[in-house]
C-alpha positions as a Python dict, from the first residue, in 0.01 Angstrom:
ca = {
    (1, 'X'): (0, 0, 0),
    (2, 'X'): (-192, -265, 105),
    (3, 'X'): (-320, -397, -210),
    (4, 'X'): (20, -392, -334),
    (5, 'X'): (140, -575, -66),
    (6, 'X'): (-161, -855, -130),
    (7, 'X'): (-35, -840, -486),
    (8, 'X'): (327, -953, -395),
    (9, 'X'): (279, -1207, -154),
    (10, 'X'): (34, -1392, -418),
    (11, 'X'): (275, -1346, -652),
    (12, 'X'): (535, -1485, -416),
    (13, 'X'): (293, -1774, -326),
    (14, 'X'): (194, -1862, -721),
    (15, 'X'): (582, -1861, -732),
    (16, 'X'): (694, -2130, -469),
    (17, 'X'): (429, -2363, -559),
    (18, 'X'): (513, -2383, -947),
    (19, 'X'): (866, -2403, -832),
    (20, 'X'): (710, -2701, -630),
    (21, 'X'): (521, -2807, -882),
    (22, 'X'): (783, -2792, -1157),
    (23, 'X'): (1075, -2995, -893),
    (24, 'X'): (823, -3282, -827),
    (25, 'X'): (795, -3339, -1216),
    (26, 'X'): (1127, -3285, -1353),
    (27, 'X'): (1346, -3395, -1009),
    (28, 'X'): (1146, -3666, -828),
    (29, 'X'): (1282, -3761, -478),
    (30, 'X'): (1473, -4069, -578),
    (31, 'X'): (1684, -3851, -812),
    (32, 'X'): (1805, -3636, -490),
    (33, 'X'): (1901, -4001, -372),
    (34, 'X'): (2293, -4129, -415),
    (35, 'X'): (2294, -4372, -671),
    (36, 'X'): (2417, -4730, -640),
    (37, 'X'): (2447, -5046, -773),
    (38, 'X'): (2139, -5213, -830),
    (39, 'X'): (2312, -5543, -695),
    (40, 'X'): (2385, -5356, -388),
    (41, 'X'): (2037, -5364, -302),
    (42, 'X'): (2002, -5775, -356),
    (43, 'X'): (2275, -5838, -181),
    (44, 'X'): (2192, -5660, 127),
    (45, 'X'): (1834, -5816, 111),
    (46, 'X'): (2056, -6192, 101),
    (47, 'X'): (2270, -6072, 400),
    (48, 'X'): (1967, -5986, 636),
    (49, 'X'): (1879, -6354, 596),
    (50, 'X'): (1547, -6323, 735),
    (51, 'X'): (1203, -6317, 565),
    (52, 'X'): (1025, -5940, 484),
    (53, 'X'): (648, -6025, 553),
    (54, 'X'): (406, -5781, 329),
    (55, 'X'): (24, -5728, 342),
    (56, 'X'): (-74, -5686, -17),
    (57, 'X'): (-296, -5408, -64),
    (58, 'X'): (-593, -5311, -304),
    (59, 'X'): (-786, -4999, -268),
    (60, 'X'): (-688, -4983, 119),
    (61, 'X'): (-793, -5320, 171),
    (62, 'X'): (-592, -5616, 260),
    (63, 'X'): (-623, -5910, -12),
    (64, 'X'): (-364, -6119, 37),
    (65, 'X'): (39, -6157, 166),
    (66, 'X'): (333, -6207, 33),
    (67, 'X'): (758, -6384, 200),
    (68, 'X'): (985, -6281, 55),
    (69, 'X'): (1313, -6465, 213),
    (70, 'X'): (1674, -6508, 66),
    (71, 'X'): (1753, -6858, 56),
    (72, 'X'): (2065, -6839, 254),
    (73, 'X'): (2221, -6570, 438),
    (74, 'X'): (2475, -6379, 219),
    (75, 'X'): (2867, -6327, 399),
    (76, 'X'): (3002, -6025, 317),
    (77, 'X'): (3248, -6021, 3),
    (78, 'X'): (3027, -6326, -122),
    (79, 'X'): (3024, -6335, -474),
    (80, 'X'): (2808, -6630, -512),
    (81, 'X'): (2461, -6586, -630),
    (82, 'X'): (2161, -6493, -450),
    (83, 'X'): (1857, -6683, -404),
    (84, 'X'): (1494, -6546, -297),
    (85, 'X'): (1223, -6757, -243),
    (86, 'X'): (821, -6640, -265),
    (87, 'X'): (566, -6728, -88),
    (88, 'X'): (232, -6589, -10),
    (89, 'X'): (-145, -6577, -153),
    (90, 'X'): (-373, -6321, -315),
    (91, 'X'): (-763, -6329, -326),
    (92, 'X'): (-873, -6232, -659),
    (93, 'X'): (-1216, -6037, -709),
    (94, 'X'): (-1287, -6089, -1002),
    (95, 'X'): (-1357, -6487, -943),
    (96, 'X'): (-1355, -6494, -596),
    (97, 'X'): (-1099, -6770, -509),
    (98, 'X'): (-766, -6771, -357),
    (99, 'X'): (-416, -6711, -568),
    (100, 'X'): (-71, -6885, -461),
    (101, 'X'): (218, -6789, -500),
    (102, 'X'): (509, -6952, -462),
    (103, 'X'): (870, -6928, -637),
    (104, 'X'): (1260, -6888, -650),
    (105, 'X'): (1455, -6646, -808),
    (106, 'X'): (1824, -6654, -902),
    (107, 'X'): (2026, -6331, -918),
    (108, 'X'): (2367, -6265, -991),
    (109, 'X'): (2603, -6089, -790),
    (110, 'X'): (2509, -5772, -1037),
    (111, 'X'): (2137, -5795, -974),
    (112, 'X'): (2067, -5947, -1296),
    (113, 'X'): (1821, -6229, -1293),
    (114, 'X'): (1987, -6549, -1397),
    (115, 'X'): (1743, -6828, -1310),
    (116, 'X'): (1348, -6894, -1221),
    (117, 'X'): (1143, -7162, -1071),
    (118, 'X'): (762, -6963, -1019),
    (119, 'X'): (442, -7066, -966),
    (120, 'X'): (94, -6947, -954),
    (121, 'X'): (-190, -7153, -849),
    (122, 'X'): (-610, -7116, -817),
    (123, 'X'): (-596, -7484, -601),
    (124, 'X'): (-986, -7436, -620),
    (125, 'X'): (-1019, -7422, -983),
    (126, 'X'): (-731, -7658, -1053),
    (127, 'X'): (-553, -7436, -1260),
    (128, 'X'): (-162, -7371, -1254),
    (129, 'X'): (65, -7141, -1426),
    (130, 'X'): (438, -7238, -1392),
    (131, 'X'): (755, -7049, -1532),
    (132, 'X'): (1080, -7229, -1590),
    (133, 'X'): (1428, -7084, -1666),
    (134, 'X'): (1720, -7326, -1546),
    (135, 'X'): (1944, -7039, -1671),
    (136, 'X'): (1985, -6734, -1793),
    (137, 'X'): (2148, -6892, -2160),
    (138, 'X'): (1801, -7081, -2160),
    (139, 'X'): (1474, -6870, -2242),
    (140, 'X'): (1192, -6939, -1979),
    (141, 'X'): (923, -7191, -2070),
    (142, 'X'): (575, -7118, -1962),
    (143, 'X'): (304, -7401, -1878),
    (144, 'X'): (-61, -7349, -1817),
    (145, 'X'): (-237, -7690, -1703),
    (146, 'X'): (-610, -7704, -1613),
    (147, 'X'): (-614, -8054, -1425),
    (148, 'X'): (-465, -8291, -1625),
    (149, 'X'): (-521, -8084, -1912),
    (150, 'X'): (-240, -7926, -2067),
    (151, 'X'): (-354, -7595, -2175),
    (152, 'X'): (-2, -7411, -2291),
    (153, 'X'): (356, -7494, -2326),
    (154, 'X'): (579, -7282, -2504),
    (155, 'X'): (889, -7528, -2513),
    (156, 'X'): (682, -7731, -2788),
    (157, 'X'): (728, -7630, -3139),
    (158, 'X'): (648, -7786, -3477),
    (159, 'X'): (812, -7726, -3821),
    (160, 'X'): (583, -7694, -4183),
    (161, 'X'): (647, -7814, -4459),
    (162, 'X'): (885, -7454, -4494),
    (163, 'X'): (1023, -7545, -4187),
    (164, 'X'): (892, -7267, -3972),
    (165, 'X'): (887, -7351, -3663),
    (166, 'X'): (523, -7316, -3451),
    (167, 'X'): (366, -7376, -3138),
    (168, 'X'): (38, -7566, -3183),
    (169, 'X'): (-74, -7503, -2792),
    (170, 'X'): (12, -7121, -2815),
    (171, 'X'): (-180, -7118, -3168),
    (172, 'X'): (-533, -7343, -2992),
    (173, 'X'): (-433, -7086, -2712),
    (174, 'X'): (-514, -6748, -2964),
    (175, 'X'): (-764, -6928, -3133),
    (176, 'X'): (-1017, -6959, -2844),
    (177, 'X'): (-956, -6589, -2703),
    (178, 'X'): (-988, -6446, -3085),
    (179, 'X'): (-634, -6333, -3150),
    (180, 'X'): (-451, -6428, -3431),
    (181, 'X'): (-81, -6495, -3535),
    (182, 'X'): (-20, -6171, -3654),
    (183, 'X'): (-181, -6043, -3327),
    (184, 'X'): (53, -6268, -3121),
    (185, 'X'): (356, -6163, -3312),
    (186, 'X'): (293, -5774, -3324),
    (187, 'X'): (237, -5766, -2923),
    (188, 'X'): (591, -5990, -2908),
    (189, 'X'): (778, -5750, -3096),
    (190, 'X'): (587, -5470, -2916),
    (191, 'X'): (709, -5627, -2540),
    (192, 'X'): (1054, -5614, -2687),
    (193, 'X'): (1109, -5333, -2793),
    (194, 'X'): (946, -5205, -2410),
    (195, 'X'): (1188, -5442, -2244),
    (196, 'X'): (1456, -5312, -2415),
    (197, 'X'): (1356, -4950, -2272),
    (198, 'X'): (1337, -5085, -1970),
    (199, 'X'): (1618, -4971, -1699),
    (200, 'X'): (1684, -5061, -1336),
    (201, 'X'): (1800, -4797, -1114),
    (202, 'X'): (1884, -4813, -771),
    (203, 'X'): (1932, -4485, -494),
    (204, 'X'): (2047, -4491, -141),
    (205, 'X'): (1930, -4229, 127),
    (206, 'X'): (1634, -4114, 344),
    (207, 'X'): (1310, -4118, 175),
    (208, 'X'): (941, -4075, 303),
    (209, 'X'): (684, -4378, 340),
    (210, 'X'): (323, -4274, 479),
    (211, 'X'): (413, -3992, 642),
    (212, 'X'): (708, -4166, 805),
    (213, 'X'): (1105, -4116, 762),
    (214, 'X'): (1329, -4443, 660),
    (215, 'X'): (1724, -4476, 560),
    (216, 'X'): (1770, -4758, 275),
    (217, 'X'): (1723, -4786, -78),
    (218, 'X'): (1461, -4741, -327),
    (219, 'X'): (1538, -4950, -662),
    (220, 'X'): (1295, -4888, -934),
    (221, 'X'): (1188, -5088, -1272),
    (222, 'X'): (1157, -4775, -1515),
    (223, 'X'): (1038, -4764, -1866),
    (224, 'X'): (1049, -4444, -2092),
    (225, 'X'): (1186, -4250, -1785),
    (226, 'X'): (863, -4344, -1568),
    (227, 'X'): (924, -4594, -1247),
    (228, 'X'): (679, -4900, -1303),
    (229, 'X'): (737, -5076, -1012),
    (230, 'X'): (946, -4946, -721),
    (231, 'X'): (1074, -5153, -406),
    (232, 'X'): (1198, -5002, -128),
    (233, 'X'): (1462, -5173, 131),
    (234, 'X'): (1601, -5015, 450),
    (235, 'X'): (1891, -5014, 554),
    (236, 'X'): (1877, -5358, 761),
    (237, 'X'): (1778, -5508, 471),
    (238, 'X'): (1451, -5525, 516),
    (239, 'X'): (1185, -5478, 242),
    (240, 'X'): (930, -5250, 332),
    (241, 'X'): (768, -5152, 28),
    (242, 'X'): (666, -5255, -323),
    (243, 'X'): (516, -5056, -572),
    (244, 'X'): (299, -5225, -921),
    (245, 'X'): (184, -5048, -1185),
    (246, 'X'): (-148, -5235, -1107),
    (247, 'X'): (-415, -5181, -859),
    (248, 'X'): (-165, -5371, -584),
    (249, 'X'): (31, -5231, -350),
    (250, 'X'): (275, -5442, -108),
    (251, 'X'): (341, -5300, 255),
    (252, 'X'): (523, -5419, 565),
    (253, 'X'): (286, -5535, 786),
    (254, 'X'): (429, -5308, 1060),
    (255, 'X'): (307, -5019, 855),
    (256, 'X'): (-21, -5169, 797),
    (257, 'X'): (-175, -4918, 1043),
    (258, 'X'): (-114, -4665, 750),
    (259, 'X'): (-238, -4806, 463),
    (260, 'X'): (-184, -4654, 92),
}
């Protein structure tokens, strides 16, 4: 009788955690969320009109921190677009010197990105990356300048004699890291088609954040079903959370006590 009753309540046991098991995979919490429009989310962000300060993490230590603060506080029924400016600064390991960041973003009313004015800088090293897009009818022009030294603009092209158009800084660019045209091409066409894949989905409810209960959003960046990057907002508008598919994680510095 006993060993029967052993016998069941494993069996019971094995049961609820593949059940477990099996909901995690195939229903992840932010599909038991309400869905919404992924504008929703940028919008409320713009109406809190106050900054969201966030420790950036790696491996449970603290390398840097990043604003983010709409440019202007957003009225209600507002249908202009939204503006979010960056700020912040990340220590990077590998060379041991200091990243800013710095930046604006344009959004529409929607959520969709419409305009960009970002910049990274290594001060120490004298090197700056800059990306350009006036708007979203003109593509984004990169710039990489070492010093005076102009290392990479993608607005310049050249035409052949066939008249195919080139970049010569992109193609000095390949040549010193040892990747060719065809290289270039085949990981353009590669990003996309990935871009393409990519979806932005937005969910509005209670969800859990180290151990701790919030109300708010969770908007995600997915590709090929998986969530890439995930941000998530409470319902004040505050950002509390932002999740990279790198090494980085970005917490509220009120839940720094926690860290990932």
């Amino acid at each position: 009788m006993i060993s029967r009753l052993l016998t069941i309540l494993i069996i019971g046991f094995w049961l609820v955690m593949t059940t477990l098991l099996m909901r995690a995979i195939w229903f992840p919490a932010d599909s038991q969320l309400d869905v919404v429009s992924p504008g929703a989310v940028f919008r409320l962000i713009a109406a809190r009109g106050e900054a969201s300060h966030l420790d950036i993490y790696e491996n449970r230590r603290v390398v840097g921190k990043l604003n983010i603060t709409p440019a202007s506080p957003q009225l209600p029924g507002d249908t202009q677009e939204i503006r979010i400016h960056l700020d912040g600064n990340l220590e990077l390991r590998l060379v041991a010197q200091r990243l800013s960041i710095n930046g604006n973003f344009v959004l529409s009313h929607e959520g969709d990105l419409v305009g960009m004015d970002f910049k990274l800088e290594v001060k120490a090293q004298k090197l700056k990356l800059t990306l350009n897009q006036p708007s979203r009818e003109q593509a984004p022009v990169m710039k990489l300048t070492l010093g005076g030294l102009l290392l990479l603009d993608t607005s310049q092209t050249v035409k052949n004699e066939a008249g195919i158009e080139s970049n010569p800084s992109v193609a000095l660019l390949l040549g010193l890291i040892g990747m060719s045209s065809a290289d270039f091409d085949a990981m353009r066409r590669q990003a996309h088609v990935e871009a393409a894949s990519t979806v932005v989905d937005a969910r509005q409810g209670e969800f859990e954040l180290n151990g701790s209960k919030h109300r708010g959003y969770i908007l995600s960046l997915r590709k090929q079903g998986n969530a890439s990057f995930r941000l998530c907002v409470e319902n004040t508008g505050r950002i509390v959370s932002i999740e990279t598919p790198t090494s980085y994680q970005l917490l509220s510095d009120e839940l720094n006590e926690n860290p990932p």
